[in-house]
Amino acid sequence: MNILESLNLIGSWELDLSTKNITWSKQTYINYGYEPFSIAPSLEFFFSRLVPIYIPQAQKILQDIQNSKEIHTLQAQIIHKDGDIIDVLLSGQTLYNETNEAVKIIGTTQNITKLLNIKKENEELSKLIEISSNEIYIVDIETFSYLYVNQGACDALGYTKEEFYAMTIFDINPKLSQDNASYMRNELRKTNKFTNKTVHKKKDGSLYHAQAFMHTFTYKGKEAYVIFDTDISKNVAAEIALAQQQKNLHHQANHDTLTNLPNRALFLDRLQQIIHSAKRNNTQFALFFIDLDHFKTINDTLGHALGDQVLIEATARLRQCVREADTIARLGGDEFTVILKNIKTQEDVSKIAEKIVTIMRKTITIKNHALYISASIGISMYPKDADESDALIKYADTAMYKAKDEGRDNFQYYKSSMTKFAFERVVMDASLRVAIKEEQFVVYYQPQVDLQTDKIIGMEALVRWIHPLMGLRSPGKFIPLAEESGLIIEIDRLVMRSAMQQFAAWYKAGLNPGTLSLNLAMKQLNEEDFIDILFTTMQEFNFQARWLELEVTEGQVMDNPALSIQKLQQLSQMGIQIAIDDFGTGYSSLSYLKKFPLDKLKIDQSFVRDLPEDEEDIAITKAIIALAKSLKFTIIAEGVETQAQKDFMIENECDLMQGYFFSKPIPASEMEVLLKN
Ligand code: C2E
Ligand code: CA
Ligand code: CA
């Protein structure tokens, strides 16, 4: 039996007031549990079936009703024939004749047990809906205005019910467009349900994510739909965090943590992609290999933290030189690559290379250190040099070494002849190691002469490599490579030993070789055990500290003036003299120069070469001499080849000279002859 059936189960009855006879309709019998018309109903019978507590009320109504024309009702309980108590709604009305006499009462008996149950259930459900912590809304599907909201919705959004009933769904769903709402309405009408994710805006303006489940619904006769919403901000936040984490991991795997540039893996990936697209579109591109000059010195002497800052600054400078679309990557250490896409002419490439070289030259100031770096760039071109990544990389690398050999601070395009050169390099490095092991080095000596007396006051030790097959090789070729690989440290130790031994022998033989000038790489000076080794070597040969002078180049000490001062001070305190080599080619600042424990300044041969004709060189040389005099340094001119150059030096009160004019560097045996004369 469904609800409607039960609602229809209304039985009727009639009470004849004059005879007190009662007649029941068929349904009334059924309502009381009797076979229709199986008994003769009466008032007494009716009262006997009524649950006793209702009897007084029923009797009163029966009285009242006979003096009234109104319908009277009573909700009561009766005892069903099988003993069940059922709820009934009784109603009745008195009918009168023409003379206004009450004739009969007619009425109905309705079994409302089920109805009451439904009502009770409804009340419970409403309460459940109301107190649910979910947000529940009933919305008019036409106007989208709220017909009902539960307390959960009020709590979540911060509005009162009254405020809600004056709003539409657009007020709390700021991202919902009219179009989306219409679409939702259509879907609801089609399938009766709809779900979506939305963003709710609270009364205080804050937002949160919600998941909405909707269902069509008729509410108070209106076409409506009900929405059950849950706050899923936490899930969304977790999802976002997860996605971000995945993105970060991916980024980390492909980027260098220090500079945030693509790393080698991503670089190789990009290069591959760029080759593909260049092939497809018939375009050319350039690959740069960039190595920072002097970076290793900075890192070794000033520490990694400062080195890191330099790399970050170098990255920022690179970014300034290329377009957004170009790739910059860091392969590791001080090695960077740049890919310039869609190149029209080589001139464009040169412009950018020039820009990078220029910008890198600018002083970097970090924590009061003025640092000088520069860049050496090797360039290979697609498709001119190669059309696959391995070769492009190899060629750019080769060209980069060429740039280093050309004195750094420049860029070079790859040429096929370089491959041979790169090979030579590798061979050279290997054979240098053999040379050190087998002591293939000999020391030559070049005298330093007093300009006033023409007497030898000392000599510079210059290394020579006698290769068993290739013969004598000049240091200009292998020293830069040895400096880069660190082999210079061992070479200089060999030279030091050999020269000290020789000097001690000469002194012992009663000769006067004066001061021994040793070229000293800063790298050597920064070795922990350098002073120890120096000291023990001196002791071994009974070599006096006052016989020794160390030459350091201006460029090298200026890489890290503070540290150099400290190290040189230690040597100076031992009674060893310090000379600054190649003076005028670096960037010495006067304030530093004063702090160095210097004894001697060597004017670089590049200034001497064109004397006494070149105006500029004259001016520079004079200025250097004046400066040295004011700081009380002894001054020596390098590379003096002619009488005119010697005269110029005498005239300008230079103290000493060294050069082919007096003698080339010569082996010890020849020097011994010279000393004896
Ligand atoms: P340097 O220290 O400036 O040495 C002077 C260079 O000038 C030497 O070249 C010398 O032979 C050359 N020279 C001297 N007088 C004249 C001249 O009148 N005219 C010309 N044109 N050149 C002259 P060398 O021996 O080829 O050495 C080149 C560089 O290699 C040196 O420059 C020095 O920086 C480095 N070197 C040489 N021996 C050693 C060494 O034992 N240890 C270290 N660390 N470096 C060394
Ligand atoms: Ca020198
Ligand atoms: Ca020099």
XYZ file of C-alpha atoms in Angstrom, residues 315-587:
273
model
C 75.122 33.097 -14.931
C 73.360 36.437 -14.528
C 75.746 37.982 -17.043
C 75.166 35.192 -19.552
C 71.429 35.722 -19.215
C 71.884 39.349 -20.158
C 73.581 38.393 -23.406
C 71.134 35.945 -24.943
C 67.471 35.876 -25.861
C 64.867 34.219 -23.680
C 64.452 31.402 -26.183
C 68.131 30.468 -26.163
C 69.365 27.750 -23.865
C 72.024 28.375 -21.238
C 73.233 25.337 -19.334
C 75.883 24.573 -16.776
C 77.730 21.372 -17.464
C 79.633 21.471 -14.204
C 82.448 23.455 -12.608
C 82.969 26.659 -14.543
C 81.777 25.185 -17.827
C 78.705 26.655 -19.453
C 77.033 26.110 -22.780
C 74.750 28.325 -24.797
C 72.648 27.319 -27.786
C 71.690 30.176 -30.075
C 68.739 29.148 -32.210
C 67.684 30.360 -35.655
C 70.916 32.054 -36.580
C 70.926 34.113 -39.777
C 74.590 35.017 -40.153
C 77.867 34.216 -38.420
C 78.136 37.915 -37.713
C 75.173 37.678 -35.349
C 76.907 34.854 -33.514
C 80.135 36.845 -33.244
C 78.230 39.799 -31.812
C 76.818 37.699 -28.999
C 80.161 35.983 -28.353
C 81.806 39.396 -28.173
C 79.109 40.599 -25.814
C 79.728 37.650 -23.478
C 83.514 38.105 -23.536
C 83.114 41.818 -22.788
C 80.602 41.462 -19.989
C 82.652 38.737 -18.272
C 85.659 41.037 -18.089
C 83.891 43.441 -15.746
C 85.150 43.408 -12.185
C 83.089 41.253 -9.851
C 82.991 42.620 -6.331
C 82.114 40.085 -3.669
C 82.690 40.749 0.029
C 85.228 43.487 -0.679
C 87.134 41.305 -3.097
C 87.554 42.784 -6.541
C 87.693 39.692 -8.741
C 88.693 39.482 -12.344
C 87.464 36.687 -14.496
C 87.107 36.396 -18.212
C 85.629 33.847 -20.548
C 87.065 31.632 -23.247
C 84.454 30.594 -25.768
C 84.524 27.886 -28.403
C 81.801 27.851 -31.039
C 80.549 25.133 -33.353
C 77.841 25.712 -35.940
C 74.985 23.521 -37.104
C 74.940 22.331 -39.846
C 78.212 23.812 -41.109
C 80.542 21.970 -38.692
C 78.426 18.938 -37.877
C 74.821 17.790 -37.823
C 74.791 15.572 -34.768
C 75.202 16.396 -31.103
C 78.362 14.499 -30.192
C 80.416 16.138 -32.896
C 78.955 19.592 -32.234
C 79.887 19.260 -28.570
C 83.360 17.946 -29.291
C 84.064 20.723 -31.795
C 82.837 23.518 -29.537
C 85.014 22.078 -26.776
C 88.028 21.939 -29.080
C 87.475 25.534 -30.174
C 87.232 26.518 -26.510
C 90.701 25.097 -25.846
C 91.951 27.044 -28.804
C 90.533 30.203 -27.182
C 92.422 29.320 -23.986
C 95.627 28.876 -25.920
C 95.153 32.179 -27.656
C 95.544 33.792 -24.247
C 91.987 33.294 -22.915
C 89.403 36.097 -22.806
C 88.334 35.551 -26.430
C 86.179 33.380 -28.668
C 87.075 30.991 -31.451
C 85.061 29.235 -34.120
C 85.791 25.611 -34.686
C 88.028 24.828 -37.645
C 88.821 21.340 -38.830
C 92.547 22.009 -38.269
C 91.832 22.314 -34.548
C 90.998 18.678 -34.127
C 94.620 17.919 -34.772
C 95.574 20.547 -32.223
C 93.248 19.106 -29.590
C 94.847 15.765 -30.145
C 98.245 17.360 -29.656
C 97.048 18.703 -26.327
C 96.116 15.337 -25.014
C 99.402 13.920 -26.178
C 101.243 16.853 -24.630
C 99.566 16.377 -21.282
C 100.455 12.706 -21.254
C 104.025 13.304 -22.297
C 104.427 16.071 -19.679
C 103.613 13.523 -17.026
C 106.251 11.222 -18.450
C 108.681 14.151 -18.593
C 108.187 14.843 -14.891
C 108.725 11.220 -13.990
C 111.814 10.900 -16.149
C 113.117 14.371 -15.307
C 113.366 15.526 -18.895
C 113.626 19.124 -17.693
C 116.764 21.197 -17.539
C 117.205 24.665 -16.171
C 118.622 27.512 -18.230
C 119.846 30.696 -16.632
C 119.520 34.239 -17.893
C 121.722 36.843 -16.230
C 120.386 40.010 -14.649
C 122.808 42.888 -14.957
C 123.401 46.126 -13.080
C 122.921 48.952 -15.606
C 125.608 51.119 -13.964
C 128.387 48.542 -13.594
C 127.423 45.899 -16.229
C 128.044 43.285 -13.516
C 125.891 40.150 -13.159
C 123.921 40.560 -9.930
C 121.799 37.457 -10.338
C 119.987 35.239 -12.808
C 116.533 33.957 -13.625
C 116.037 30.221 -13.833
C 113.980 29.309 -16.907
C 112.869 25.798 -17.479
C 113.523 23.898 -20.691
C 112.001 20.624 -21.713
C 114.300 18.377 -23.652
C 112.007 15.875 -25.255
C 113.838 12.615 -26.135
C 112.369 12.664 -29.665
C 111.290 16.218 -30.363
C 114.192 17.985 -28.741
C 113.985 21.318 -26.913
C 110.471 22.623 -26.325
C 109.842 26.202 -25.222
C 107.991 26.871 -21.963
C 105.549 29.212 -23.760
C 104.033 26.036 -25.231
C 103.788 23.808 -22.196
C 103.709 26.113 -19.156
C 100.097 27.334 -19.740
C 98.939 23.737 -20.098
C 100.916 22.697 -17.025
C 99.334 25.562 -15.080
C 95.890 24.439 -16.075
C 96.425 20.807 -15.181
C 98.356 21.568 -11.993
C 101.480 19.817 -13.267
C 103.225 23.170 -12.867
C 103.616 22.458 -9.170
C 105.852 19.480 -9.800
C 107.756 21.162 -12.593
C 108.509 24.157 -10.373
C 109.728 21.902 -7.600
C 112.107 20.194 -10.010
C 113.380 23.562 -11.216
C 113.759 24.783 -7.666
C 115.809 21.753 -6.582
C 117.990 21.769 -9.612
C 118.702 25.534 -9.494
C 119.405 25.572 -5.760
C 121.775 22.684 -6.075
C 123.562 24.479 -8.915
C 123.766 27.776 -7.043
C 125.094 26.152 -3.902
C 127.759 24.425 -6.011
C 128.781 27.713 -7.652
C 129.045 29.478 -4.329
C 131.024 26.573 -2.946
C 133.376 26.827 -5.937
C 134.013 30.474 -5.059
C 131.915 31.913 -7.901
C 129.411 34.705 -7.359
C 126.138 33.994 -9.240
C 124.257 36.617 -7.160
C 120.558 36.119 -6.619
C 118.591 33.173 -7.999
C 115.224 34.259 -9.440
C 112.671 31.475 -9.486
C 109.380 31.738 -11.297
C 106.687 30.700 -8.947
C 103.137 29.839 -9.872
C 100.635 31.133 -7.289
C 99.270 27.623 -7.260
C 102.569 26.501 -5.850
C 102.552 29.192 -3.220
C 99.122 28.132 -2.087
C 100.148 24.539 -1.568
C 100.025 23.735 2.149
C 103.480 22.252 2.245
C 105.235 24.711 -0.048
C 107.143 26.598 2.655
C 108.180 23.294 4.243
C 109.499 21.928 0.980
C 111.259 25.183 0.206
C 112.882 25.169 3.614
C 114.030 21.551 3.536
C 115.379 21.949 -0.005
C 117.356 24.996 1.099
C 118.732 23.077 4.053
C 119.581 20.067 1.943
C 121.879 22.114 -0.299
C 122.883 24.634 2.328
C 121.274 27.327 0.192
C 120.996 30.740 1.876
C 117.724 32.608 1.974
C 119.387 35.846 0.905
C 120.436 34.197 -2.382
C 116.815 33.644 -3.337
C 114.244 35.782 -5.118
C 110.779 34.576 -6.078
C 108.992 35.988 -9.101
C 105.235 36.049 -9.071
C 103.260 37.482 -11.943
C 101.090 40.484 -11.392
C 98.058 38.756 -12.866
C 98.307 35.827 -10.481
C 98.750 37.779 -7.263
C 95.900 40.090 -8.190
C 93.535 37.137 -8.499
C 93.505 37.125 -4.729
C 95.518 39.990 -3.302
C 94.632 39.381 0.345
C 95.836 35.795 0.359
C 98.913 36.612 -1.722
C 99.978 39.325 0.713
C 99.759 36.901 3.589
C 101.757 34.162 1.857
C 104.413 36.489 0.472
C 104.828 38.080 3.885
C 105.881 34.727 5.317
C 108.532 34.341 2.623
C 109.741 37.871 3.016
C 110.201 37.313 6.725
C 112.496 34.385 5.927
C 114.779 36.858 4.121
C 113.640 35.850 0.650
C 113.165 38.647 -1.882
C 109.969 39.019 -3.842
C 109.759 40.325 -7.394
C 106.627 41.084 -9.304
C 106.861 39.762 -12.845
C 105.299 41.097 -16.051
C 104.439 44.324 -14.292
C 102.053 46.589 -16.167
C 100.010 43.791 -17.735
C 97.707 43.118 -14.794
C 95.370 45.284 -12.850
